[in-house]
Coordinates of C-alpha atoms and ligand atoms in Angstrom, one line a residue:
X21 CA 9.9 -17.3 -18.0
X22 CA 7.9 -17.2 -21.2
X23 CA 4.3 -17.5 -20.1
X24 CA 2.7 -16.0 -17.0
X25 CA -0.8 -16.7 -15.6
X26 CA -3.0 -14.3 -13.6
X27 CA -5.8 -15.2 -11.3
X28 CA -8.0 -13.7 -8.6
X29 CA -8.9 -15.7 -5.6
X30 CA -10.9 -15.4 -2.4
X31 CA -13.3 -12.5 -2.0
X32 CA -13.4 -10.0 -4.9
X33 CA -12.3 -6.4 -4.3
X34 CA -12.6 -3.2 -6.4
X35 CA -9.3 -2.6 -8.1
X36 CA -8.7 -6.3 -8.9
X37 CA -9.4 -5.5 -12.6
X38 CA -6.8 -2.7 -12.5
X39 CA -4.3 -5.2 -11.2
X40 CA -5.2 -7.8 -13.9
X41 CA -4.8 -5.0 -16.5
X42 CA -1.4 -4.0 -15.2
X43 CA -0.1 -7.6 -15.0
X44 CA -1.4 -8.3 -18.6
X45 CA 0.0 -5.2 -20.2
X46 CA 3.3 -5.3 -18.3
X47 CA 3.8 -8.9 -19.2
X48 CA 3.0 -8.3 -22.9
X49 CA 5.3 -5.3 -23.0
X50 CA 8.1 -7.5 -21.7
X51 CA 7.5 -10.0 -24.4
X52 CA 5.7 -12.5 -22.3
X53 CA 2.6 -14.5 -23.2
X54 CA -0.1 -13.8 -20.6
X55 CA -2.9 -16.3 -19.7
X56 CA -5.9 -15.4 -17.6
X57 CA -7.1 -18.1 -15.3
X58 CA -10.8 -18.0 -14.5
X59 CA -12.4 -18.5 -11.0
X60 CA -9.2 -18.7 -9.0
X61 CA -7.5 -22.0 -8.3
X62 CA -10.6 -23.9 -9.4
X63 CA -10.0 -22.6 -12.9
X64 CA -6.3 -23.6 -12.7
X65 CA -7.4 -27.2 -11.8
X66 CA -10.0 -27.2 -14.6
X67 CA -7.8 -25.6 -17.2
X68 CA -10.3 -22.7 -17.6
X69 CA -7.9 -20.3 -19.3
X70 CA -8.2 -17.2 -21.4
X71 CA -5.5 -16.1 -23.8
X72 CA -4.8 -12.4 -23.0
X73 CA -3.9 -9.7 -25.4
X74 CA -3.6 -5.9 -25.0
X75 CA -7.3 -5.5 -25.8
X76 CA -8.5 -8.2 -23.4
X77 CA -8.1 -5.7 -20.6
X78 CA -9.6 -2.7 -22.3
X79 CA -12.4 -0.9 -20.4
X80 CA -12.0 -2.7 -17.1
X81 CA -9.9 -0.3 -15.1
X82 CA -13.1 1.5 -13.8
X83 CA -15.0 -1.7 -13.1
X84 CA -15.5 -3.3 -9.7
X85 CA -15.5 -7.1 -9.3
X86 CA -13.0 -9.2 -11.4
X87 CA -13.2 -10.0 -15.1
X88 CA -11.5 -13.3 -14.3
X89 CA -14.2 -14.2 -11.7
X90 CA -13.1 -15.6 -8.3
X91 CA -13.7 -18.6 -6.1
X92 CA -12.6 -20.4 -3.0
X93 CA -11.3 -23.8 -4.0
X94 CA -11.3 -26.5 -1.3
X95 CA -10.0 -29.0 -3.9
X96 CA -6.8 -27.0 -4.4
X97 CA -6.0 -27.5 -0.8
X98 CA -5.7 -31.2 -1.4
X99 CA -2.5 -32.8 -2.8
X100 CA -4.5 -34.3 -5.6
X101 CA -6.0 -30.9 -6.6
X102 CA -2.6 -29.3 -6.4
X103 CA -1.1 -31.9 -8.7
X104 CA -3.9 -31.4 -11.2
X105 CA -3.2 -27.6 -11.2
X106 CA 0.5 -28.3 -11.8
X107 CA -0.3 -30.7 -14.6
X108 CA -2.4 -27.9 -16.3
X109 CA 0.5 -25.5 -15.9
X110 CA 2.9 -28.0 -17.5
X111 CA 0.5 -28.8 -20.4
X112 CA -0.4 -25.2 -21.2
X113 CA 3.1 -23.8 -20.7
X114 CA 2.3 -21.6 -17.7
X115 CA 5.7 -20.9 -16.1
X116 CA 4.6 -18.5 -13.3
X117 CA 1.5 -16.9 -11.8
X118 CA 0.4 -13.6 -10.4
X119 CA -2.2 -14.4 -7.6
X120 CA -4.4 -11.6 -6.5
X121 CA -6.1 -12.4 -3.2
X122 CA -5.6 -12.6 0.5
X123 CA -3.6 -14.7 3.0
X124 CA -5.3 -18.0 2.0
X125 CA -4.5 -17.4 -1.6
X126 CA -0.8 -16.7 -0.7
X127 CA -0.6 -20.1 1.0
X128 CA -1.7 -21.7 -2.3
X129 CA 0.8 -19.5 -4.2
X130 CA 3.5 -20.7 -1.8
X131 CA 2.6 -24.4 -2.3
X132 CA 2.7 -23.9 -6.1
X133 CA 6.1 -22.1 -5.9
X134 CA 7.5 -25.0 -3.8
X135 CA 6.4 -27.3 -6.6
X136 CA 8.2 -25.4 -9.3
X137 CA 5.6 -22.8 -10.5
X138 CA 6.9 -19.5 -9.2
X139 CA 4.0 -17.3 -7.9
X140 CA 3.8 -13.8 -6.7
X141 CA 0.9 -12.7 -4.4
X142 CA -0.8 -9.3 -4.7
X143 CA -2.9 -8.1 -1.8
X144 CA -6.6 -7.9 -2.9
X145 CA -9.2 -7.6 -0.2
X146 CA -11.5 -4.8 1.1
X147 CA -10.5 -5.7 4.7
X148 CA -7.0 -4.3 4.7
X149 CA -6.2 -7.2 7.0
X150 CA -3.0 -8.6 5.4
X151 CA -0.2 -8.2 7.9
X152 CA 2.7 -7.6 5.5
X153 CA 1.2 -4.6 3.8
X154 CA 0.0 -1.2 4.9
X155 CA -2.6 -1.3 2.1
X156 CA -4.7 -3.8 0.3
X157 CA -6.4 -3.3 -3.1
X158 CA -10.1 -2.5 -2.5
X159 CA -9.9 -0.9 1.0
X160 CA -10.3 2.7 -0.1
X161 CA -13.2 2.0 -2.4
X162 CA -15.0 0.0 0.3
X163 CA -14.4 2.8 2.8
X164 CA -15.9 5.3 0.4
X165 CA -18.9 3.1 -0.1
X166 CA -19.4 2.7 3.6
X167 CA -19.0 6.4 4.1
X168 CA -21.6 7.3 1.5
X169 CA -24.1 4.7 2.8
X170 CA -23.7 6.0 6.4
X171 CA -24.0 9.6 5.3
X172 CA -27.4 8.6 3.9
X173 CA -28.3 6.8 7.1
X174 CA -27.5 9.9 9.0
X175 CA -30.2 11.9 7.2
X176 CA -32.9 9.7 8.4
X177 CA -31.3 9.0 11.8
X178 CA -31.1 12.7 12.4
X179 CA -34.6 13.4 11.2
X180 CA -36.0 11.0 13.8
X181 CA -33.7 11.7 16.7
X182 CA -32.6 8.1 16.5
X183 CA -29.6 5.9 17.0
X184 CA -28.3 3.8 14.1
X185 CA -26.1 0.8 14.7
X186 CA -24.3 0.0 11.4
X187 CA -22.5 -3.3 10.9
X188 CA -19.6 -3.2 8.4
X189 CA -17.4 -5.9 7.0
X190 CA -13.8 -6.7 7.9
X191 CA -14.0 -10.4 8.8
X192 CA -11.9 -10.4 12.0
X193 CA -10.3 -7.0 11.6
X194 CA -11.5 -3.6 12.5
X195 CA -9.8 -1.4 9.8
X196 CA -13.0 -0.8 7.8
X197 CA -14.9 0.0 11.0
X198 CA -12.3 2.3 12.4
X199 CA -11.6 4.3 9.3
X200 CA -15.2 4.6 8.2
X201 CA -16.2 5.4 11.8
X202 CA -13.9 8.4 11.8
X203 CA -15.1 9.5 8.4
X204 CA -18.7 9.5 9.4
X205 CA -18.2 10.9 12.9
X206 CA -19.5 7.8 14.7
X207 CA -20.2 8.2 18.4
X208 CA -18.6 4.8 19.1
X209 CA -16.6 2.5 16.9
X210 CA -16.5 -1.2 17.9
X211 CA -13.7 -3.4 16.6
X212 CA -12.6 -6.9 17.4
X213 CA -9.1 -5.6 18.4
X214 CA -10.5 -3.7 21.5
X215 CA -13.0 -5.4 23.9
X216 CA -16.1 -3.3 24.4
X217 CA -18.4 -2.7 27.3
X218 CA -21.9 -1.6 26.3
X219 CA -22.5 0.6 29.4
X220 CA -19.1 2.4 29.2
X221 CA -18.5 2.5 25.5
X222 CA -22.0 3.1 24.2
X223 CA -24.6 4.1 26.8
X224 CA -22.6 6.5 28.9
X225 CA -21.0 8.1 25.8
X226 CA -24.5 8.7 24.3
X227 CA -25.7 10.1 27.6
X228 CA -22.7 12.5 27.9
X229 CA -23.3 13.7 24.3
X230 CA -27.0 14.1 25.0
X231 CA -26.0 16.4 27.9
X232 CA -24.5 18.8 25.4
X233 CA -27.5 18.7 23.1
X234 CA -26.8 15.8 20.8
X235 CA -30.0 14.0 19.7
X236 CA -28.9 11.4 17.1
X237 CA -26.2 8.8 17.2
X238 CA -24.2 6.5 14.8
X239 CA -22.5 3.4 16.2
X240 CA -20.2 1.6 13.7
X241 CA -19.4 -2.0 14.5
X242 CA -17.3 -4.6 12.7
X243 CA -19.1 -7.8 11.7
X244 CA -18.7 -11.1 13.8
X245 CA -18.7 -9.3 17.1
X246 CA -22.4 -9.6 18.2
X247 CA -25.9 -9.7 16.9
X248 CA -26.6 -6.0 15.9
X249 CA -30.4 -6.4 16.2
X250 CA -30.0 -7.5 19.8
X251 CA -27.5 -4.8 20.4
X252 CA -29.9 -2.2 19.0
X253 CA -32.7 -3.4 21.2
X254 CA -30.5 -3.3 24.2
X255 CA -29.4 0.3 23.5
X256 CA -33.0 1.4 23.0
X257 CA -34.0 -0.2 26.3
X258 CA -31.2 1.4 28.3
X259 CA -31.4 4.9 26.7
X260 CA -35.0 5.3 25.6
X261 CA -33.7 6.4 22.2
X262 CA -35.3 4.7 19.2
X263 CA -32.5 2.5 17.7
X264 CA -32.3 0.8 14.3
X265 CA -29.8 -1.8 13.0
X266 CA -28.3 -1.8 9.5
X267 CA -26.1 -4.4 8.1
X268 CA -24.4 -3.0 5.0
X269 CA -23.3 -6.4 3.7
X270 CA -21.9 -7.2 0.3
X271 CA -22.7 -3.8 -1.2
X272 CA -19.3 -2.9 0.4
X273 CA -17.5 -5.1 -2.0
X274 CA -18.8 -3.6 -5.2
X275 CA -18.5 -0.4 -7.2
X276 CA -16.1 1.5 -9.4
X277 CA -12.6 1.6 -7.8
X278 CA -11.3 4.9 -6.4
X279 CA -8.2 6.6 -7.7
X280 CA -6.2 5.1 -4.9
X281 CA -7.2 1.6 -5.6
X282 CA -6.6 2.0 -9.4
X283 CA -3.1 3.5 -8.9
X284 CA -1.9 1.1 -6.2
X285 CA -3.3 -1.9 -8.1
X286 CA -1.5 -0.7 -11.2
X287 CA 1.8 -0.3 -9.4
X288 CA 1.5 -3.7 -7.6
X289 CA 0.6 -5.4 -10.9
X290 CA 3.7 -3.9 -12.6
X291 CA 6.0 -4.9 -9.7
X292 CA 4.7 -8.5 -9.6
X293 CA 5.5 -9.0 -13.3
X294 CA 9.0 -7.5 -12.8
X295 CA 9.6 -10.3 -10.3
X296 CA 8.0 -13.0 -12.3
X297 CA 10.0 -12.0 -15.4
X298 CA 13.2 -12.7 -13.5
X299 CA 11.9 -16.1 -12.5
X300 CA 11.4 -15.0 -8.9
X301 CA 8.5 -16.6 -7.0
X302 CA 7.2 -17.3 -3.5
X303 CA 7.0 -13.5 -2.8
X304 CA 4.2 -11.1 -2.1
X305 CA 3.9 -7.5 -3.2
X306 CA 3.2 -5.0 -0.4
X307 CA 3.2 -1.4 0.5
X308 CA 5.6 -0.1 3.1
X309 CA 6.0 3.6 3.9
X310 CA 4.0 4.4 0.8
X311 CA 6.4 2.4 -1.4
X312 CA 5.9 -0.8 -3.2
X313 CA 8.1 -3.6 -1.8
X314 CA 8.0 -7.4 -1.8
X315 CA 8.5 -10.1 0.9
X316 CA 9.0 -13.8 1.0
X317 CA 5.6 -15.4 1.4
X318 CA 6.5 -17.3 4.6
X319 CA 7.9 -14.2 6.2
X320 CA 4.8 -12.3 5.1
X321 CA 2.5 -14.9 6.6
X322 CA 4.3 -14.7 10.0
X323 CA 4.0 -10.9 10.3
X324 CA 1.5 -9.3 12.7
X325 CA -0.3 -6.2 11.8
X326 CA -0.5 -3.7 14.6
X327 CA -3.8 -2.1 15.3
X328 CA -3.7 1.7 15.2
X329 CA -4.7 2.3 18.8
X330 CA -3.9 6.0 18.5
X331 CA -6.4 6.4 15.7
X332 CA -8.9 4.5 17.7
X333 CA -8.4 7.0 20.6
X334 CA -8.7 9.9 18.3
X335 CA -12.0 8.5 16.8
X336 CA -13.5 8.6 20.3
X337 CA -12.0 11.8 21.5
X338 CA -13.5 13.8 18.7
X339 CA -16.9 12.2 18.3
X340 CA -18.6 13.1 21.5
Ligands
ADP426 P1 -8.2 -15.2 0.9 O1 -7.2 -15.4 -0.2 O2 -9.1 -14.0 0.6 O3 -7.6 -15.2 2.3 P2 -9.3 -17.8 1.3 O4 -8.7 -18.0 2.7 O5 -10.7 -18.3 1.0 O6 -9.3 -16.3 0.8 O7 -8.3 -18.6 0.3 C1 -8.5 -18.6 -1.1 C2 -8.1 -19.9 -1.7 O8 -6.7 -20.1 -1.5 C3 -8.8 -21.1 -1.0 O9 -10.1 -21.4 -1.5 C4 -7.8 -22.2 -1.4 O10 -8.0 -22.7 -2.7 C5 -6.5 -21.5 -1.3 N1 -5.9 -21.8 -0.1 C6 -6.2 -21.3 1.1 N2 -5.4 -21.8 2.1 C7 -4.6 -22.7 1.5 C8 -3.6 -23.6 2.0 N3 -3.2 -23.7 3.3 N4 -2.9 -24.3 1.1 C9 -3.2 -24.2 -0.2 N5 -4.2 -23.5 -0.7 C10 -4.9 -22.7 0.1
F6P427 O1 -12.7 -10.7 2.9 C1 -13.6 -9.9 2.3 C2 -15.0 -10.2 3.0 O2 -15.9 -9.4 2.3 C3 -15.1 -10.0 4.5 O3 -15.1 -8.7 4.9 C4 -16.3 -10.8 4.8 O4 -16.2 -11.3 6.1 C5 -16.2 -12.0 3.8 O5 -15.4 -11.5 2.7 C6 -17.5 -12.4 3.3 O6 -17.3 -13.5 2.5 P1 -18.4 -14.1 1.5 O7 -18.4 -13.3 0.2 O8 -18.0 -15.5 1.3 O9 -19.8 -14.0 2.2

């Protein structure tokens, strides 16, 4: 292994820059040449490369987004696109790649590994929805952003004795909703992992809380479950409490990474290069019991992430 590439793929996440920095500096410190690949697998196909030195990654550890840009690349999923990417690796001397992204990006990394370019995946997504790891780079920053936004919403919700329904990201996973819901004291948290009933889980909980004097309510709901404007109108109709819907959207993906994201991204970046330097590929870096570990990509993709039902119960026990 003489030259390693590094790329970010799929949705960006705060902390990706810290991971790029760690990969670059660890690689250089081991005597490797490091090449940045812009815009994910699209950049690999197009040969959009950036020669990295120690200073290329100065002043990025505190920045959200990704200095290498990111993309979703339908072309890379085709055999022709994959062959183009391999040709670029051969022509430019890239022997292995650190791929920072989610499950989809790992599948691409696995395909490349199978064709002779060892790749190591690093979990980068705000959703924390990658089964093999307890933690994904970006989750903590996104949670803190959501918490700050909902704290602000609470001021106006409380002033008007209203209910706020807040839609957060997560794609098909409720980790952002659950953790932020606990942090902001939401009356109800709605996640895809647990079916919900509007009467039982929202209306009657609000009415019970009203009975002990509560006058304003926050409902946190994961995206892709229902139309939050319709849900808000329904709540207002059934309870008589003025209700507003807020969709936090992509603001959740931005911002300066928290300590946790910077430290874990740095550890994972270091670990990925240790593997690549030994010529090891087709593995993903993960967190288990607060330690950095690695798994075979196929094994990782087969894993199922359990939903923390106990945390879900706690959220609802203490928020009424
Ligand atoms: P994420 O990595 O966040 O899960 P995507 O699912 O969009 O994001 O995947 C990112 C990119 O990884 C895709 O645009 C594609 O280029 C590549 N990819 C996804 N699935 C596969 C696959 N089955 N085979 C090869 N490449 C894939
Ligand atoms: O995976 C991260 C994420 O932000 C999800 O929470 C969300 O569903 C999706 O990406 C949004 O993707 P896009 O940026 O393509 O709209």
